[in-house]
Amino acid sequence: GENVEQHPSTLSVQEGDSAVIKCTYSDSASNYFPWYKQELGKRPQLIIDIRSNVGEKKDQRIAVTLNKTAKHFSLHITETQPEDSAVYFCAVPPQGAQKLVFGQGTRLTINP
Amino acid sequence: GAVVSQHPSWVICKSGTSVKIECRSLDFQATTMFWYRQFPKQSLMLMATSNEGSKATYEQGVEKDKFLINHASLTLSTLTVTSAHPEDSSFYICSAAKGGFGETQYFGPGTRLLVL
């Protein structure tokens, strides 16, 4: 089955700096790559996603880059703010399946 | 938008009782709904995939007789934890997708279950 690895597990950055979280996957046929943000006790919320026909997608301070050859994709947050502090999850659907396999999560802390 | 609700938001029950959790898509029809369990400081673990009008597909290691799933309509799926025990205490979250493979999943707010 699909194996999803997410790094780092924790990340602490100064406010205003950039944060990068990386996700690797095993199924080369996967073609949809979302990132979710989960605040404590709340539901996961989709913040950005990318499909395999593009290599990069940007939405204001958030971007996702995809390297299908190497089977990894990354979340980039620029000009970080305290409200960016949360747990971030990548997810990948196994080929031919509707379900998502989630990474282990990255706890991001923005230091003022 | 795509709004998913879940009820109840939290429940405390005695060991041996059954608990039903509802998941509703409020402004769209969900062909597929998913049920996850999340333990503290851990990732989301998929329990089962539920398609309207058909039997749920359970992930390996999830007891289908203990976690009963019903998907009676395109806007409602229910999860019943039967004969709950303390080890079933967890955060249960549903999600709903509008279409098929590769479609975005929208999550409900979750249900926190505490079994005494």
PDB file of C-alpha atoms in Angstrom:
ATOM      1  CA  GLY A   1       0.000   0.000   0.000  1.00  0.00           C
ATOM      2  CA  GLU A   2       0.862   3.659  -0.107  1.00  0.00           C
ATOM      3  CA  ASN A   3       3.595   4.733   2.293  1.00  0.00           C
ATOM      4  CA  VAL A   4       3.720   8.422   3.210  1.00  0.00           C
ATOM      5  CA  GLU A   5       6.604   9.938   5.164  1.00  0.00           C
ATOM      6  CA  GLN A   6       6.536  13.512   6.426  1.00  0.00           C
ATOM      7  CA  HIS A   7       9.449  15.530   7.786  1.00  0.00           C
ATOM      8  CA  PRO A   8      10.224  17.168  10.086  1.00  0.00           C
ATOM      9  CA  SER A   9       7.911  16.090  12.894  1.00  0.00           C
ATOM     10  CA  THR A  10       8.398  19.427  14.636  1.00  0.00           C
ATOM     11  CA  LEU A  11       9.516  22.772  13.266  1.00  0.00           C
ATOM     12  CA  SER A  12      10.092  26.026  15.058  1.00  0.00           C
ATOM     13  CA  VAL A  13      10.756  29.248  13.137  1.00  0.00           C
ATOM     14  CA  GLN A  14      10.936  32.926  13.909  1.00  0.00           C
ATOM     15  CA  GLU A  15       8.009  35.038  12.882  1.00  0.00           C
ATOM     16  CA  GLY A  16       8.594  36.377   9.407  1.00  0.00           C
ATOM     17  CA  ASP A  17      10.870  33.520   8.348  1.00  0.00           C
ATOM     18  CA  SER A  18       9.925  30.733   5.972  1.00  0.00           C
ATOM     19  CA  ALA A  19       8.930  27.172   6.813  1.00  0.00           C
ATOM     20  CA  VAL A  20       9.233  24.119   4.592  1.00  0.00           C
ATOM     21  CA  ILE A  21       7.704  20.707   5.220  1.00  0.00           C
ATOM     22  CA  LYS A  22       8.439  17.738   2.986  1.00  0.00           C
ATOM     23  CA  CYS A  23       6.398  14.679   2.190  1.00  0.00           C
ATOM     24  CA  THR A  24       7.548  11.574   0.333  1.00  0.00           C
ATOM     25  CA  TYR A  25       5.289   8.858  -1.022  1.00  0.00           C
ATOM     26  CA  SER A  26       5.711   5.446  -2.550  1.00  0.00           C
ATOM     27  CA  ASP A  27       3.019   4.981  -5.209  1.00  0.00           C
ATOM     28  CA  SER A  28       4.240   6.537  -8.451  1.00  0.00           C
ATOM     29  CA  ALA A  29       0.697   6.484  -9.850  1.00  0.00           C
ATOM     30  CA  SER A  30      -0.612   8.914  -7.219  1.00  0.00           C
ATOM     31  CA  ASN A  31      -1.693  12.188  -8.820  1.00  0.00           C
ATOM     32  CA  TYR A  32      -3.322  14.331  -6.138  1.00  0.00           C
ATOM     33  CA  PHE A  33      -1.407  15.903  -3.251  1.00  0.00           C
ATOM     34  CA  PRO A  34      -3.201  17.960  -0.597  1.00  0.00           C
ATOM     35  CA  TRP A  35      -1.921  19.678   2.519  1.00  0.00           C
ATOM     36  CA  TYR A  36      -4.126  20.088   5.584  1.00  0.00           C
ATOM     37  CA  LYS A  37      -3.748  22.367   8.595  1.00  0.00           C
ATOM     38  CA  GLN A  38      -5.140  21.271  11.942  1.00  0.00           C
ATOM     39  CA  GLU A  39      -5.333  23.547  14.942  1.00  0.00           C
ATOM     40  CA  LEU A  40      -5.615  22.032  18.392  1.00  0.00           C
ATOM     41  CA  GLY A  41      -8.946  20.286  18.858  1.00  0.00           C
ATOM     42  CA  LYS A  42     -10.215  21.390  15.474  1.00  0.00           C
ATOM     43  CA  ARG A  43     -10.900  19.741  12.155  1.00  0.00           C
ATOM     44  CA  PRO A  44      -8.226  19.440   9.448  1.00  0.00           C
ATOM     45  CA  GLN A  45      -8.650  22.153   6.852  1.00  0.00           C
ATOM     46  CA  LEU A  46      -7.382  21.984   3.295  1.00  0.00           C
ATOM     47  CA  ILE A  47      -4.926  24.808   2.701  1.00  0.00           C
ATOM     48  CA  ILE A  48      -3.550  23.917  -0.697  1.00  0.00           C
ATOM     49  CA  ASP A  49      -3.408  21.005  -3.084  1.00  0.00           C
ATOM     50  CA  ILE A  50      -1.692  20.150  -6.321  1.00  0.00           C
ATOM     51  CA  ARG A  51      -2.277  17.703  -9.101  1.00  0.00           C
ATOM     52  CA  SER A  52       0.428  15.901 -10.992  1.00  0.00           C
ATOM     53  CA  ASN A  53       0.057  17.882 -14.195  1.00  0.00           C
ATOM     54  CA  VAL A  54       1.759  20.892 -12.569  1.00  0.00           C
ATOM     55  CA  GLY A  55       4.982  21.281 -10.608  1.00  0.00           C
ATOM     56  CA  GLU A  56       4.110  24.231  -8.396  1.00  0.00           C
ATOM     57  CA  LYS A  57       1.078  26.028  -7.087  1.00  0.00           C
ATOM     58  CA  LYS A  58       0.958  29.191  -5.028  1.00  0.00           C
ATOM     59  CA  ASP A  59      -1.720  30.874  -2.957  1.00  0.00           C
ATOM     60  CA  GLN A  60      -0.495  34.065  -1.295  1.00  0.00           C
ATOM     61  CA  ARG A  61       2.024  33.002   1.387  1.00  0.00           C
ATOM     62  CA  ILE A  62       1.539  29.301   0.797  1.00  0.00           C
ATOM     63  CA  ALA A  63       2.986  27.226  -2.008  1.00  0.00           C
ATOM     64  CA  VAL A  64       3.324  23.560  -2.834  1.00  0.00           C
ATOM     65  CA  THR A  65       5.986  22.080  -5.096  1.00  0.00           C
ATOM     66  CA  LEU A  66       5.843  18.612  -6.593  1.00  0.00           C
ATOM     67  CA  ASN A  67       8.633  16.392  -7.865  1.00  0.00           C
ATOM     68  CA  LYS A  68       6.958  13.334  -9.363  1.00  0.00           C
ATOM     69  CA  THR A  69      10.220  11.755 -10.425  1.00  0.00           C
ATOM     70  CA  ALA A  70      11.545  11.779  -6.881  1.00  0.00           C
ATOM     71  CA  LYS A  71       8.071  11.173  -5.428  1.00  0.00           C
ATOM     72  CA  HIS A  72       8.008  14.015  -3.004  1.00  0.00           C
ATOM     73  CA  PHE A  73       6.125  17.271  -2.531  1.00  0.00           C
ATOM     74  CA  SER A  74       6.704  20.147  -0.160  1.00  0.00           C
ATOM     75  CA  LEU A  75       4.723  22.838   1.583  1.00  0.00           C
ATOM     76  CA  HIS A  76       6.288  26.292   1.708  1.00  0.00           C
ATOM     77  CA  ILE A  77       5.019  29.019   4.015  1.00  0.00           C
ATOM     78  CA  THR A  78       6.631  32.434   3.650  1.00  0.00           C
ATOM     79  CA  GLU A  79       6.491  35.426   5.998  1.00  0.00           C
ATOM     80  CA  THR A  80       5.220  33.210   8.788  1.00  0.00           C
ATOM     81  CA  GLN A  81       2.805  34.617  11.331  1.00  0.00           C
ATOM     82  CA  PRO A  82       1.761  33.389  14.799  1.00  0.00           C
ATOM     83  CA  GLU A  83      -1.545  32.109  13.394  1.00  0.00           C
ATOM     84  CA  ASP A  84       0.397  29.697  11.200  1.00  0.00           C
ATOM     85  CA  SER A  85       1.213  27.689  14.334  1.00  0.00           C
ATOM     86  CA  ALA A  86      -0.596  24.354  13.945  1.00  0.00           C
ATOM     87  CA  VAL A  87      -0.072  20.763  12.883  1.00  0.00           C
ATOM     88  CA  TYR A  88       0.257  20.268   9.135  1.00  0.00           C
ATOM     89  CA  PHE A  89      -0.497  16.994   7.370  1.00  0.00           C
ATOM     90  CA  CYS A  90       0.258  15.895   3.852  1.00  0.00           C
ATOM     91  CA  ALA A  91      -1.883  13.218   2.272  1.00  0.00           C
ATOM     92  CA  VAL A  92      -1.771  11.005  -0.789  1.00  0.00           C
ATOM     93  CA  PRO A  93      -4.468   8.848  -2.373  1.00  0.00           C
ATOM     94  CA  PRO A  94      -3.261   5.386  -3.373  1.00  0.00           C
ATOM     95  CA  GLN A  95      -3.664   4.801  -7.080  1.00  0.00           C
ATOM     96  CA  GLY A  96      -7.223   3.973  -7.982  1.00  0.00           C
ATOM     97  CA  ALA A  97      -8.527   4.673  -4.483  1.00  0.00           C
ATOM     98  CA  GLN A  98     -10.701   7.472  -3.151  1.00  0.00           C
ATOM     99  CA  LYS A  99      -9.196   7.361   0.310  1.00  0.00           C
ATOM    100  CA  LEU A 100      -6.244   9.408   1.581  1.00  0.00           C
ATOM    101  CA  VAL A 101      -3.193   8.160   3.414  1.00  0.00           C
ATOM    102  CA  PHE A 102      -1.924  10.836   5.778  1.00  0.00           C
ATOM    103  CA  GLY A 103       1.613  11.663   6.787  1.00  0.00           C
ATOM    104  CA  GLN A 104       2.572  11.671  10.436  1.00  0.00           C
ATOM    105  CA  GLY A 105       2.138  15.423  10.781  1.00  0.00           C
ATOM    106  CA  THR A 106       4.439  18.368  11.459  1.00  0.00           C
ATOM    107  CA  ARG A 107       3.940  20.556  14.486  1.00  0.00           C
ATOM    108  CA  LEU A 108       4.862  24.067  13.377  1.00  0.00           C
ATOM    109  CA  THR A 109       5.535  26.708  16.001  1.00  0.00           C
ATOM    110  CA  ILE A 110       6.038  30.350  15.054  1.00  0.00           C
ATOM    111  CA  ASN A 111       8.054  32.239  17.628  1.00  0.00           C
ATOM    112  CA  PRO A 112       7.270  35.945  18.001  1.00  0.00           C
TER     113      PRO A 112
ATOM    114  CA  GLY B   1     -18.179  26.201   0.184  1.00  0.00           C
ATOM    115  CA  ALA B   2     -18.352  22.610   1.280  1.00  0.00           C
ATOM    116  CA  VAL B   3     -19.577  22.280   4.830  1.00  0.00           C
ATOM    117  CA  VAL B   4     -19.584  19.068   6.811  1.00  0.00           C
ATOM    118  CA  SER B   5     -21.195  18.822  10.221  1.00  0.00           C
ATOM    119  CA  GLN B   6     -20.821  16.172  12.867  1.00  0.00           C
ATOM    120  CA  HIS B   7     -22.959  15.390  15.870  1.00  0.00           C
ATOM    121  CA  PRO B   8     -22.432  15.136  18.745  1.00  0.00           C
ATOM    122  CA  SER B   9     -19.268  17.157  19.241  1.00  0.00           C
ATOM    123  CA  TRP B  10     -18.432  15.250  22.377  1.00  0.00           C
ATOM    124  CA  VAL B  11     -19.857  12.332  24.289  1.00  0.00           C
ATOM    125  CA  ILE B  12     -19.102  10.590  27.560  1.00  0.00           C
ATOM    126  CA  CYS B  13     -20.496   7.123  28.051  1.00  0.00           C
ATOM    127  CA  LYS B  14     -20.163   4.105  30.282  1.00  0.00           C
ATOM    128  CA  SER B  15     -18.237   1.048  29.191  1.00  0.00           C
ATOM    129  CA  GLY B  16     -20.442  -1.405  27.310  1.00  0.00           C
ATOM    130  CA  THR B  17     -22.822   1.134  25.834  1.00  0.00           C
ATOM    131  CA  SER B  18     -23.150   2.032  22.156  1.00  0.00           C
ATOM    132  CA  VAL B  19     -22.596   5.472  20.718  1.00  0.00           C
ATOM    133  CA  LYS B  20     -23.827   6.809  17.383  1.00  0.00           C
ATOM    134  CA  ILE B  21     -22.078   9.644  15.568  1.00  0.00           C
ATOM    135  CA  GLU B  22     -23.649  11.438  12.620  1.00  0.00           C
ATOM    136  CA  CYS B  23     -21.833  13.055   9.729  1.00  0.00           C
ATOM    137  CA  ARG B  24     -23.704  15.326   7.330  1.00  0.00           C
ATOM    138  CA  SER B  25     -22.707  17.214   4.208  1.00  0.00           C
ATOM    139  CA  LEU B  26     -24.765  20.388   4.445  1.00  0.00           C
ATOM    140  CA  ASP B  27     -24.421  22.025   1.053  1.00  0.00           C
ATOM    141  CA  PHE B  28     -23.381  19.269  -1.294  1.00  0.00           C
ATOM    142  CA  GLN B  29     -24.061  15.652  -2.053  1.00  0.00           C
ATOM    143  CA  ALA B  30     -21.274  13.384  -0.916  1.00  0.00           C
ATOM    144  CA  THR B  31     -20.818  10.254  -2.957  1.00  0.00           C
ATOM    145  CA  THR B  32     -18.239   9.061  -0.478  1.00  0.00           C
ATOM    146  CA  MET B  33     -17.703   9.652   3.202  1.00  0.00           C
ATOM    147  CA  PHE B  34     -14.751   8.582   5.290  1.00  0.00           C
ATOM    148  CA  TRP B  35     -14.352   7.880   8.986  1.00  0.00           C
ATOM    149  CA  TYR B  36     -11.077   8.548  10.781  1.00  0.00           C
ATOM    150  CA  ARG B  37      -9.834   8.111  14.310  1.00  0.00           C
ATOM    151  CA  GLN B  38      -7.184  10.356  15.798  1.00  0.00           C
ATOM    152  CA  PHE B  39      -5.404   9.723  19.077  1.00  0.00           C
ATOM    153  CA  PRO B  40      -3.680  12.618  20.888  1.00  0.00           C
ATOM    154  CA  LYS B  41      -0.673  13.978  19.026  1.00  0.00           C
ATOM    155  CA  GLN B  42      -1.055  11.418  16.275  1.00  0.00           C
ATOM    156  CA  SER B  43      -2.081  11.444  12.657  1.00  0.00           C
ATOM    157  CA  LEU B  44      -5.468  10.639  11.197  1.00  0.00           C
ATOM    158  CA  MET B  45      -6.014   6.931  10.763  1.00  0.00           C
ATOM    159  CA  LEU B  46      -8.635   5.927   8.239  1.00  0.00           C
ATOM    160  CA  MET B  47     -11.140   3.448   9.639  1.00  0.00           C
ATOM    161  CA  ALA B  48     -13.466   2.964   6.703  1.00  0.00           C
ATOM    162  CA  THR B  49     -14.741   4.324   3.414  1.00  0.00           C
ATOM    163  CA  SER B  50     -18.485   4.660   3.051  1.00  0.00           C
ATOM    164  CA  ASN B  51     -20.385   4.901  -0.220  1.00  0.00           C
ATOM    165  CA  GLU B  52     -24.070   5.713  -0.321  1.00  0.00           C
ATOM    166  CA  GLY B  53     -26.245   2.651  -0.604  1.00  0.00           C
ATOM    167  CA  SER B  54     -23.462   0.105  -0.287  1.00  0.00           C
ATOM    168  CA  LYS B  55     -21.469  -1.587   2.430  1.00  0.00           C
ATOM    169  CA  ALA B  56     -18.549   0.272   3.905  1.00  0.00           C
ATOM    170  CA  THR B  57     -14.991  -0.755   3.124  1.00  0.00           C
ATOM    171  CA  TYR B  58     -13.009  -1.165   6.320  1.00  0.00           C
ATOM    172  CA  GLU B  59      -9.267  -0.720   6.708  1.00  0.00           C
ATOM    173  CA  GLN B  60      -7.176  -3.605   7.893  1.00  0.00           C
ATOM    174  CA  GLY B  61      -7.432  -4.096  11.632  1.00  0.00           C
ATOM    175  CA  VAL B  62     -10.722  -2.235  12.050  1.00  0.00           C
ATOM    176  CA  GLU B  63     -13.500  -4.440  13.405  1.00  0.00           C
ATOM    177  CA  LYS B  64     -16.549  -3.977  11.211  1.00  0.00           C
ATOM    178  CA  ASP B  65     -18.863  -5.534  13.806  1.00  0.00           C
ATOM    179  CA  LYS B  66     -17.689  -3.061  16.407  1.00  0.00           C
ATOM    180  CA  PHE B  67     -17.708   0.050  14.239  1.00  0.00           C
ATOM    181  CA  LEU B  68     -20.961  -0.042  12.309  1.00  0.00           C
ATOM    182  CA  ILE B  69     -21.241   2.359   9.417  1.00  0.00           C
ATOM    183  CA  ASN B  70     -24.416   3.286   7.606  1.00  0.00           C
ATOM    184  CA  HIS B  71     -24.555   5.620   4.603  1.00  0.00           C
ATOM    185  CA  ALA B  72     -28.261   5.895   3.946  1.00  0.00           C
ATOM    186  CA  SER B  73     -28.257   9.023   1.814  1.00  0.00           C
ATOM    187  CA  LEU B  74     -25.912  11.279  -0.125  1.00  0.00           C
ATOM    188  CA  THR B  75     -25.775  13.682   2.808  1.00  0.00           C
ATOM    189  CA  LEU B  76     -25.661  11.435   5.868  1.00  0.00           C
ATOM    190  CA  SER B  77     -23.365   8.754   7.198  1.00  0.00           C
ATOM    191  CA  THR B  78     -23.397   7.350  10.720  1.00  0.00           C
ATOM    192  CA  LEU B  79     -20.776   5.551  12.772  1.00  0.00           C
ATOM    193  CA  THR B  80     -21.920   3.453  15.704  1.00  0.00           C
ATOM    194  CA  VAL B  81     -19.337   2.340  18.220  1.00  0.00           C
ATOM    195  CA  THR B  82     -20.887  -0.772  19.734  1.00  0.00           C
ATOM    196  CA  SER B  83     -20.094  -1.942  23.250  1.00  0.00           C
ATOM    197  CA  ALA B  84     -17.614   0.857  23.720  1.00  0.00           C
ATOM    198  CA  HIS B  85     -14.622   0.361  25.996  1.00  0.00           C
ATOM    199  CA  PRO B  86     -12.095   2.828  27.416  1.00  0.00           C
ATOM    200  CA  GLU B  87      -9.617   2.011  24.652  1.00  0.00           C
ATOM    201  CA  ASP B  88     -12.169   3.304  22.136  1.00  0.00           C
ATOM    202  CA  SER B  89     -11.843   6.777  23.616  1.00  0.00           C
ATOM    203  CA  SER B  90     -10.578   8.971  20.820  1.00  0.00           C
ATOM    204  CA  PHE B  91     -11.344  11.826  18.446  1.00  0.00           C
ATOM    205  CA  TYR B  92     -13.514  10.554  15.587  1.00  0.00           C
ATOM    206  CA  ILE B  93     -13.598  12.678  12.446  1.00  0.00           C
ATOM    207  CA  CYS B  94     -15.575  12.189   9.275  1.00  0.00           C
ATOM    208  CA  SER B  95     -14.920  13.646   5.869  1.00  0.00           C
ATOM    209  CA  ALA B  96     -16.935  13.867   2.686  1.00  0.00           C
ATOM    210  CA  ALA B  97     -15.994  14.025  -0.962  1.00  0.00           C
ATOM    211  CA  LYS B  98     -18.132  15.275  -3.801  1.00  0.00           C
ATOM    212  CA  GLY B  99     -16.785  12.991  -6.465  1.00  0.00           C
ATOM    213  CA  GLY B 100     -14.505  10.088  -7.064  1.00  0.00           C
ATOM    214  CA  PHE B 101     -10.799   9.473  -7.143  1.00  0.00           C
ATOM    215  CA  GLY B 102      -8.631  12.467  -6.342  1.00  0.00           C
ATOM    216  CA  GLU B 103     -11.449  14.641  -5.106  1.00  0.00           C
ATOM    217  CA  THR B 104     -10.952  16.979  -2.169  1.00  0.00           C
ATOM    218  CA  GLN B 105     -12.113  15.704   1.199  1.00  0.00           C
ATOM    219  CA  TYR B 106     -13.884  18.128   3.514  1.00  0.00           C
ATOM    220  CA  PHE B 107     -13.737  17.333   7.189  1.00  0.00           C
ATOM    221  CA  GLY B 108     -16.325  17.515   9.914  1.00  0.00           C
ATOM    222  CA  PRO B 109     -15.478  19.146  13.270  1.00  0.00           C
ATOM    223  CA  GLY B 110     -14.935  15.810  14.970  1.00  0.00           C
ATOM    224  CA  THR B 111     -16.491  13.994  17.893  1.00  0.00           C
ATOM    225  CA  ARG B 112     -14.543  13.477  21.073  1.00  0.00           C
ATOM    226  CA  LEU B 113     -15.534  10.198  22.703  1.00  0.00           C
ATOM    227  CA  LEU B 114     -14.669   9.363  26.288  1.00  0.00           C
ATOM    228  CA  VAL B 115     -15.600   5.923  27.549  1.00  0.00           C
ATOM    229  CA  LEU B 116     -15.496   5.514  31.318  1.00  0.00           C
TER     230      LEU B 116
END
